[in-house]
Short mmCIF file of C-alpha atoms in Angstrom, two decimals:
data_model
loop_
_atom_site.label_atom_id
_atom_site.label_comp_id
_atom_site.label_asym_id
_atom_site.label_seq_id
_atom_site.Cartn_x
_atom_site.Cartn_y
_atom_site.Cartn_z
CA MET F 1 46.42 75.70 135.81
CA ASN F 2 49.60 74.59 137.54
CA PHE F 3 51.32 72.26 135.10
CA ASP F 4 54.48 72.24 137.23
CA GLN F 5 53.01 70.68 140.36
CA ILE F 6 54.58 67.24 140.71
CA VAL F 7 52.06 64.40 140.50
CA ASP F 8 53.32 60.99 141.62
CA ARG F 9 51.89 58.47 139.14
CA ARG F 10 53.82 55.51 140.52
CA GLY F 11 51.61 52.76 141.87
CA THR F 12 48.52 54.04 140.02
CA ASN F 13 48.57 51.35 137.31
CA SER F 14 50.10 53.91 134.96
CA THR F 15 51.54 52.23 131.88
CA LYS F 16 54.02 55.08 131.51
CA TRP F 17 55.48 54.78 135.01
CA ASP F 18 54.57 51.35 136.36
CA LYS F 19 55.63 49.35 133.30
CA MET F 20 58.82 51.17 132.37
CA GLU F 21 61.10 48.92 134.44
CA ALA F 22 59.76 45.78 132.79
CA LEU F 23 59.92 47.33 129.33
CA PHE F 24 63.06 49.46 129.54
CA GLY F 25 64.98 48.41 132.63
CA VAL F 26 64.49 51.80 134.30
CA SER F 27 63.10 51.70 137.83
CA ALA F 28 60.30 54.13 138.67
CA SER F 29 61.92 54.68 142.07
CA ASP F 30 64.69 56.83 140.61
CA GLY F 31 63.91 56.94 136.89
CA LEU F 32 62.12 59.37 134.61
CA ALA F 33 59.34 58.15 132.31
CA MET F 34 59.64 60.01 129.01
CA TRP F 35 58.40 57.41 126.58
CA THR F 36 54.70 56.71 125.94
CA ALA F 37 52.64 59.70 124.86
CA ASP F 38 50.58 60.79 127.82
CA SER F 39 51.04 63.70 130.21
CA ASP F 40 52.12 63.83 133.84
CA TYR F 41 49.77 66.65 134.91
CA PRO F 42 46.02 66.50 135.57
CA THR F 43 43.51 67.17 132.84
CA ALA F 44 41.48 70.37 132.55
CA PRO F 45 39.34 71.35 135.56
CA CYS F 46 36.21 71.35 133.37
CA VAL F 47 36.84 67.69 132.57
CA ILE F 48 37.37 66.82 136.24
CA ASP F 49 34.13 68.65 137.07
CA ALA F 50 32.29 66.50 134.53
CA ILE F 51 33.56 63.35 136.25
CA LYS F 52 32.51 64.70 139.66
CA HIS F 53 29.05 65.52 138.34
CA ALA F 54 28.69 62.00 136.97
CA ALA F 55 29.86 60.50 140.27
CA GLU F 56 27.42 62.61 142.27
CA HIS F 57 24.57 61.51 140.01
CA GLY F 58 25.54 57.95 140.77
CA VAL F 59 23.82 56.17 137.87
CA PHE F 60 26.05 54.79 135.12
CA GLY F 61 23.66 53.22 132.65
CA TYR F 62 23.79 52.93 128.89
CA SER F 63 24.49 56.01 126.83
CA TRP F 64 25.01 56.79 123.14
CA GLU F 65 26.68 59.31 120.86
CA HIS F 66 24.24 61.97 121.96
CA PRO F 67 23.85 65.42 120.36
CA ASP F 68 25.68 67.30 123.13
CA TYR F 69 28.77 65.18 122.53
CA LEU F 70 28.61 65.27 118.73
CA ASN F 71 27.96 69.00 118.68
CA ALA F 72 30.90 69.57 121.04
CA VAL F 73 33.24 67.70 118.67
CA ALA F 74 31.89 69.70 115.71
CA TRP F 75 32.23 72.98 117.65
CA TRP F 76 35.84 72.18 118.50
CA MET F 77 36.79 71.41 114.92
CA LYS F 78 35.18 74.64 113.76
CA THR F 79 36.56 76.98 116.41
CA ARG F 80 40.03 75.44 116.76
CA HIS F 81 40.67 74.22 113.21
CA ASN F 82 38.25 76.15 110.98
CA TRP F 83 36.77 72.85 109.86
CA GLU F 84 33.01 72.62 109.33
CA VAL F 85 32.13 69.12 110.45
CA ASP F 86 28.59 67.81 110.21
CA PRO F 87 27.83 65.92 113.45
CA ASP F 88 26.50 63.08 111.29
CA TRP F 89 30.06 62.52 109.99
CA ILE F 90 31.36 61.64 113.46
CA LEU F 91 31.73 58.00 114.47
CA THR F 92 33.26 56.90 117.76
CA SER F 93 36.01 54.33 118.22
CA GLN F 94 37.75 52.93 121.26
CA GLY F 95 40.65 55.33 120.75
CA LEU F 96 42.97 56.01 117.83
CA GLY F 97 44.68 52.62 117.89
CA ASN F 98 41.30 50.93 117.69
CA ALA F 99 40.28 53.28 114.87
CA ILE F 100 43.35 52.28 112.84
CA ALA F 101 42.55 48.61 113.39
CA LEU F 102 38.94 49.20 112.34
CA CYS F 103 40.05 50.93 109.14
CA LEU F 104 42.34 48.01 108.32
CA ASP F 105 39.49 45.61 109.01
CA VAL F 106 36.89 47.41 106.90
CA TRP F 107 38.94 48.54 103.93
CA SER F 108 41.66 45.94 103.43
CA GLU F 109 42.20 42.19 103.46
CA PRO F 110 44.99 40.00 104.89
CA GLY F 111 48.04 40.27 102.65
CA ASP F 112 47.16 43.73 101.33
CA GLY F 113 49.82 46.42 101.43
CA VAL F 114 49.51 49.47 103.68
CA VAL F 115 51.71 52.49 102.98
CA ILE F 116 53.41 54.36 105.82
CA PHE F 117 55.88 57.25 105.55
CA THR F 118 58.71 56.57 107.97
CA PRO F 119 59.93 57.34 110.55
CA VAL F 120 56.40 57.39 111.92
CA TYR F 121 54.32 56.47 114.96
CA HIS F 122 55.32 52.89 115.71
CA GLU F 123 51.72 51.70 116.18
CA PHE F 124 51.14 52.07 112.44
CA ALA F 125 53.47 49.19 111.55
CA MET F 126 52.44 47.21 114.62
CA LYS F 127 48.73 47.42 113.78
CA VAL F 128 49.38 46.51 110.15
CA GLY F 129 51.41 43.48 111.20
CA LYS F 130 48.96 42.33 113.87
CA ASN F 131 46.20 42.36 111.26
CA ASN F 132 48.24 40.32 108.76
CA ARG F 133 48.62 43.16 106.29
CA LYS F 134 51.93 44.09 104.70
CA VAL F 135 53.83 47.22 105.71
CA VAL F 136 55.06 49.24 102.72
CA GLU F 137 57.63 51.70 104.05
CA CYS F 138 58.18 54.92 102.12
CA PRO F 139 61.01 56.80 103.87
CA LEU F 140 60.81 60.54 104.34
CA ALA F 141 63.84 62.57 103.32
CA LEU F 142 65.55 64.42 106.18
CA ASN F 143 66.69 67.75 104.79
CA GLY F 144 68.55 69.49 107.60
CA ASP F 145 66.04 69.63 110.47
CA ARG F 146 63.03 69.04 108.25
CA TYR F 147 61.41 65.85 106.96
CA GLU F 148 60.17 66.09 103.39
CA LEU F 149 58.11 63.85 101.13
CA ASP F 150 59.64 61.99 98.20
CA LEU F 151 56.55 60.80 96.36
CA ASP F 152 58.53 59.68 93.32
CA ASP F 153 60.46 57.30 95.54
CA ALA F 154 57.22 56.25 97.22
CA GLN F 155 55.65 55.50 93.85
CA SER F 156 58.56 53.24 92.97
CA ARG F 157 57.90 51.14 96.08
CA LEU F 158 54.29 50.31 95.26
CA THR F 159 53.39 46.95 93.76
CA GLY F 160 49.70 47.53 93.06
CA ASN F 161 48.66 45.41 96.03
CA GLU F 162 48.30 48.39 98.37
CA LYS F 163 44.90 49.47 99.67
CA MET F 164 45.59 52.22 102.17
CA ILE F 165 47.89 54.97 103.43
CA LEU F 166 48.23 55.50 107.16
CA TRP F 167 49.16 59.17 107.31
CA CYS F 168 50.33 61.13 110.36
CA SER F 169 49.53 64.87 110.57
CA PRO F 170 51.08 66.53 112.52
CA GLN F 171 53.95 64.13 112.07
CA ASN F 172 54.92 61.87 114.96
CA PRO F 173 57.78 61.58 115.95
CA SER F 174 59.25 64.74 114.41
CA GLY F 175 56.50 67.24 115.21
CA ARG F 176 56.53 68.42 111.59
CA ILE F 177 53.42 70.25 110.35
CA TRP F 178 52.71 69.48 106.72
CA THR F 179 51.95 72.35 104.38
CA ASP F 180 48.67 72.54 102.49
CA GLU F 181 50.58 71.77 99.28
CA GLU F 182 52.09 68.63 100.81
CA LEU F 183 48.70 67.48 102.07
CA ARG F 184 47.21 67.94 98.61
CA ALA F 185 50.13 66.03 97.09
CA VAL F 186 49.59 63.07 99.45
CA ALA F 187 45.84 63.11 98.78
CA ASP F 188 46.49 63.11 95.03
CA PHE F 189 49.05 60.32 95.42
CA ALA F 190 46.36 58.28 97.19
CA ARG F 191 43.81 59.03 94.46
CA ARG F 192 46.16 58.10 91.61
CA ASN F 193 46.98 54.78 93.26
CA GLY F 194 43.45 53.92 94.37
CA LEU F 195 44.34 54.15 98.06
CA LEU F 196 42.22 55.10 101.04
CA LEU F 197 43.90 57.93 102.97
CA VAL F 198 43.54 57.45 106.72
CA SER F 199 44.84 60.61 108.40
CA ASP F 200 45.78 60.38 112.08
CA GLU F 201 45.47 63.97 113.34
CA ILE F 202 45.50 63.26 117.07
CA HIS F 203 48.17 65.90 117.88
CA HIS F 204 46.39 68.69 115.99
CA ASP F 205 45.70 70.81 119.08
CA LEU F 206 49.30 70.97 120.31
CA ILE F 207 50.67 73.56 117.90
CA TYR F 208 53.41 76.01 118.87
CA PRO F 209 53.11 79.74 118.20
CA GLY F 210 54.14 80.77 114.71
CA ASN F 211 52.85 77.53 113.19
CA THR F 212 49.49 76.69 111.67
CA PHE F 213 47.90 73.27 111.36
CA THR F 214 45.47 72.51 108.53
CA PRO F 215 43.26 69.41 108.60
CA THR F 216 43.78 67.24 105.53
CA ALA F 217 40.06 67.57 104.80
CA ILE F 218 40.47 71.37 104.49
CA ALA F 219 43.69 71.33 102.48
CA ALA F 220 42.39 68.69 100.06
CA PRO F 221 38.57 68.85 99.93
CA GLU F 222 38.64 66.92 96.67
CA ALA F 223 39.89 63.90 98.63
CA ALA F 224 36.60 63.44 100.52
CA SER F 225 35.69 60.26 98.65
CA HIS F 226 38.85 58.51 99.83
CA LEU F 227 39.61 60.21 103.18
CA VAL F 228 39.02 59.14 106.78
CA THR F 229 40.22 61.51 109.51
CA LEU F 230 41.03 60.20 112.97
CA THR F 231 41.00 62.56 115.95
CA ALA F 232 40.73 62.34 119.72
CA ALA F 233 40.77 64.47 122.83
CA SER F 234 43.14 61.95 124.41
CA LYS F 235 46.54 63.56 123.83
CA THR F 236 45.24 67.11 124.15
CA PHE F 237 43.52 66.53 127.48
CA ASN F 238 45.51 63.58 128.86
CA ILE F 239 42.51 61.23 128.87
CA ALA F 240 43.93 58.43 126.70
CA GLY F 241 42.93 55.88 129.33
CA GLN F 242 39.29 56.53 128.44
CA ARG F 243 39.92 54.79 125.10
CA THR F 244 37.66 57.04 123.04
CA GLY F 245 38.36 58.64 119.67
CA ASN F 246 36.59 59.91 116.58
CA MET F 247 36.49 58.80 112.97
CA ILE F 248 35.28 61.75 110.91
CA ILE F 249 34.04 60.55 107.52
CA SER F 250 32.21 62.92 105.19
CA ASP F 251 31.76 60.42 102.35
CA PRO F 252 28.43 58.57 102.90
CA THR F 253 29.60 55.30 101.32
CA LEU F 254 32.71 55.10 103.48
CA ARG F 255 30.76 56.15 106.55
CA ALA F 256 28.08 53.52 105.97
CA ALA F 257 30.70 50.79 105.73
CA MET F 258 32.26 51.78 109.03
CA LYS F 259 28.89 52.18 110.77
CA LYS F 260 27.96 48.68 109.66
CA ARG F 261 31.17 47.22 111.10
CA LEU F 262 30.71 49.05 114.40
CA SER F 263 27.18 47.64 114.59
CA GLN F 264 28.43 44.13 113.86
CA LEU F 265 30.95 44.47 116.69
CA ASP F 266 28.27 45.85 119.02
CA TYR F 267 30.52 48.77 119.88
CA GLY F 268 29.16 51.61 121.96
CA PRO F 269 31.04 54.41 123.74
CA GLY F 270 31.21 54.75 127.53
CA MET F 271 28.98 57.30 129.21
CA ILE F 272 31.66 58.95 131.36
CA ALA F 273 34.13 59.20 128.47
CA LEU F 274 31.53 61.03 126.39
CA SER F 275 30.83 63.40 129.29
CA MET F 276 34.55 64.12 129.65
CA ILE F 277 35.00 64.86 125.95
CA THR F 278 31.88 67.03 125.84
CA ALA F 279 33.29 69.08 128.71
CA ALA F 280 36.77 69.23 127.16
CA TYR F 281 35.58 70.51 123.81
CA SER F 282 34.35 73.80 125.23
CA PRO F 283 35.56 77.38 125.77
CA LYS F 284 36.94 76.41 129.19
CA GLY F 285 38.73 73.47 127.62
CA ALA F 286 40.18 75.71 124.93
CA GLU F 287 41.53 78.11 127.57
CA TRP F 288 43.23 75.20 129.34
CA VAL F 289 44.77 73.92 126.10
CA ASP F 290 46.24 77.34 125.36
CA ALA F 291 47.84 77.37 128.82
CA GLN F 292 49.17 73.85 128.28
CA VAL F 293 50.79 74.82 124.98
CA ALA F 294 52.53 77.73 126.72
CA HIS F 295 53.82 75.28 129.33
CA LEU F 296 55.00 72.86 126.66
CA GLN F 297 56.79 75.66 124.86
CA ARG F 298 58.76 76.44 128.02
CA ASN F 299 59.61 72.76 128.38
CA ARG F 300 60.63 72.56 124.73
CA THR F 301 62.99 75.52 125.16
CA ILE F 302 64.56 74.08 128.33
CA PHE F 303 65.04 70.70 126.70
CA ASP F 304 66.39 71.88 123.36
CA GLU F 305 68.80 74.40 124.82
CA GLY F 306 70.20 71.82 127.22
CA ILE F 307 70.31 68.79 124.93
CA ASN F 308 71.86 70.74 122.08
CA THR F 309 74.90 71.53 124.24
CA ILE F 310 75.92 67.85 124.07
CA PRO F 311 78.35 67.44 121.14
CA GLY F 312 76.89 65.28 118.39
CA VAL F 313 73.36 65.42 119.82
CA LYS F 314 70.55 67.52 118.36
CA SER F 315 66.88 67.89 119.24
CA LEU F 316 64.94 68.70 116.08
CA PRO F 317 62.91 71.90 116.45
CA LEU F 318 59.27 71.06 117.16
CA GLN F 319 56.38 72.71 115.37
CA SER F 320 53.82 70.60 117.24
CA THR F 321 53.33 67.73 119.73
CA TYR F 322 55.11 67.26 123.04
CA LEU F 323 57.45 64.62 121.63
CA ALA F 324 61.07 65.67 121.12
CA TRP F 325 62.87 63.79 118.33
CA VAL F 326 66.56 63.69 119.19
CA ASP F 327 69.34 62.82 116.74
CA PHE F 328 72.36 61.03 118.25
CA SER F 329 73.90 59.95 114.95
CA ALA F 330 76.73 62.50 115.02
CA THR F 331 78.06 61.01 118.26
CA GLY F 332 79.26 58.03 116.24
CA MET F 333 77.71 55.70 118.81
CA SER F 334 75.57 52.69 118.01
CA HIS F 335 71.93 52.59 119.08
CA ASP F 336 72.80 50.14 121.86
CA GLU F 337 75.53 52.43 123.19
CA VAL F 338 73.21 55.45 123.23
CA ILE F 339 70.38 53.52 124.90
CA ALA F 340 72.75 52.13 127.52
CA ARG F 341 73.80 55.63 128.53
CA ILE F 342 70.22 56.91 128.61
CA ARG F 343 68.98 53.87 130.52
CA ASP F 344 71.83 53.09 132.89
CA SER F 345 73.45 56.47 133.45
CA ALA F 346 70.62 58.97 132.93
CA ARG F 347 67.93 56.52 134.13
CA ILE F 348 65.39 57.76 131.61
CA ALA F 349 62.93 55.59 129.70
CA VAL F 350 62.53 56.84 126.12
CA SER F 351 60.97 55.55 122.90
CA PRO F 352 63.75 53.99 120.76
CA GLY F 353 64.07 55.51 117.30
CA PRO F 354 64.36 52.26 115.31
CA GLY F 355 60.84 51.37 116.41
CA PHE F 356 59.55 54.18 114.18
CA GLY F 357 60.75 52.39 111.05
CA THR F 358 63.29 53.26 108.39
CA GLY F 359 64.85 56.62 109.19
CA GLY F 360 64.53 56.18 112.94
CA GLU F 361 68.05 54.84 113.30
CA GLY F 362 70.19 57.14 115.41
CA PHE F 363 67.18 58.84 117.02
CA GLN F 364 65.36 58.62 120.37
CA ARG F 365 61.99 60.16 121.26
CA PHE F 366 61.50 62.03 124.55
CA ASN F 367 58.08 62.98 125.98
CA LEU F 368 58.11 66.57 127.29
CA ALA F 369 54.53 66.59 128.65
CA THR F 370 55.64 66.70 132.24
CA GLN F 371 56.62 69.18 134.91
CA GLY F 372 59.34 71.70 134.11
CA ALA F 373 61.48 70.44 136.98
CA ARG F 374 61.47 66.96 135.48
CA VAL F 375 62.56 68.32 132.10
CA GLU F 376 65.39 70.20 133.81
CA GLU F 377 66.36 67.02 135.65
CA ALA F 378 66.30 65.02 132.42
CA VAL F 379 68.60 67.54 130.72
CA ALA F 380 71.04 67.47 133.64
CA ARG F 381 71.08 63.67 133.63
CA MET F 382 71.64 63.54 129.87
CA GLN F 383 74.48 66.04 130.04
CA ASP F 384 76.10 63.98 132.78
CA ALA F 385 75.57 60.68 130.92
CA PHE F 386 77.34 62.08 127.85
CA ARG F 387 79.84 64.25 129.74
CA ASP F 388 82.87 62.63 128.13
CA LEU F 389 81.75 64.16 124.82
CA GLN F 390 81.97 67.68 126.21
#
């Protein structure tokens, strides 16, 4: 499990590396890709073995959400998250982004409002807009290093035309883990306002020591009638390119509606993706994830200690995810000035904070799921790019 061995992803049709010059003006020849959320190291050996086995078999015909796959997902949720999931609750989407789009399609209409708590994963607002729904931003309150809910403020922003909350747990981009009390409060807020709660829990496996993640379904079991949980092995095992995720829906009425739409769209999961996920959600996969988290913790320490030496710059302490949320507001620089230094001087492609909605101003998001040497290099480049502040 060598997470520090450099893997050259350039020229492999990698979105993260091969599109960063077109998107951010940073050449892959001398730049560092620290934006989109995938990892720079290979997936778990057990997953690679599953691909090899499939290749050796040589037949790639139709498959379906077979019991081995469904039971593996249920086993993972039970052993890693203490969540008893009936395999019948599990539906398969073409990844988390597709799952969000499906939820919008099934449970809202064009013009309906969709609540998001910002700053939050930029795809939430993008998916809402692409589907002709209306984004209803409810800003989180930043109290020191910690984002907190302000549900009274959120209530004041509702018009009665909202149908859904897109909820992020753990929180992206800040890495905040919500408490059970906060999860219950959000679930009750959804109930009182007649809103479906769609909980994106894709980063739930990447939890740092000393922190505990609770699925929304466990914290707020009373929310089952208006809760859809979205999960995937994609971030955990760096297999996002397989475009496969899960919609876990315990309520039979909600589940039937989604199953009907999937049938109408003639959607079926890919055979190799299911084999990879079945292999990932196993004891060997769990051992690999634990090693990965230890690697990410080392990277987090290197990054935070180095970045926080730059006057006016602060990396918020992560409880989860591999996505560092860095506050540049105390430098007094505009977003354009900060980005110019990161892009032109440090030659790093990052995810711009304003893209995460209200509250993202002054921030940039850095992906730490890479080799330690690259994190060290990124820190050195950032310190040099902002050296005049020293």
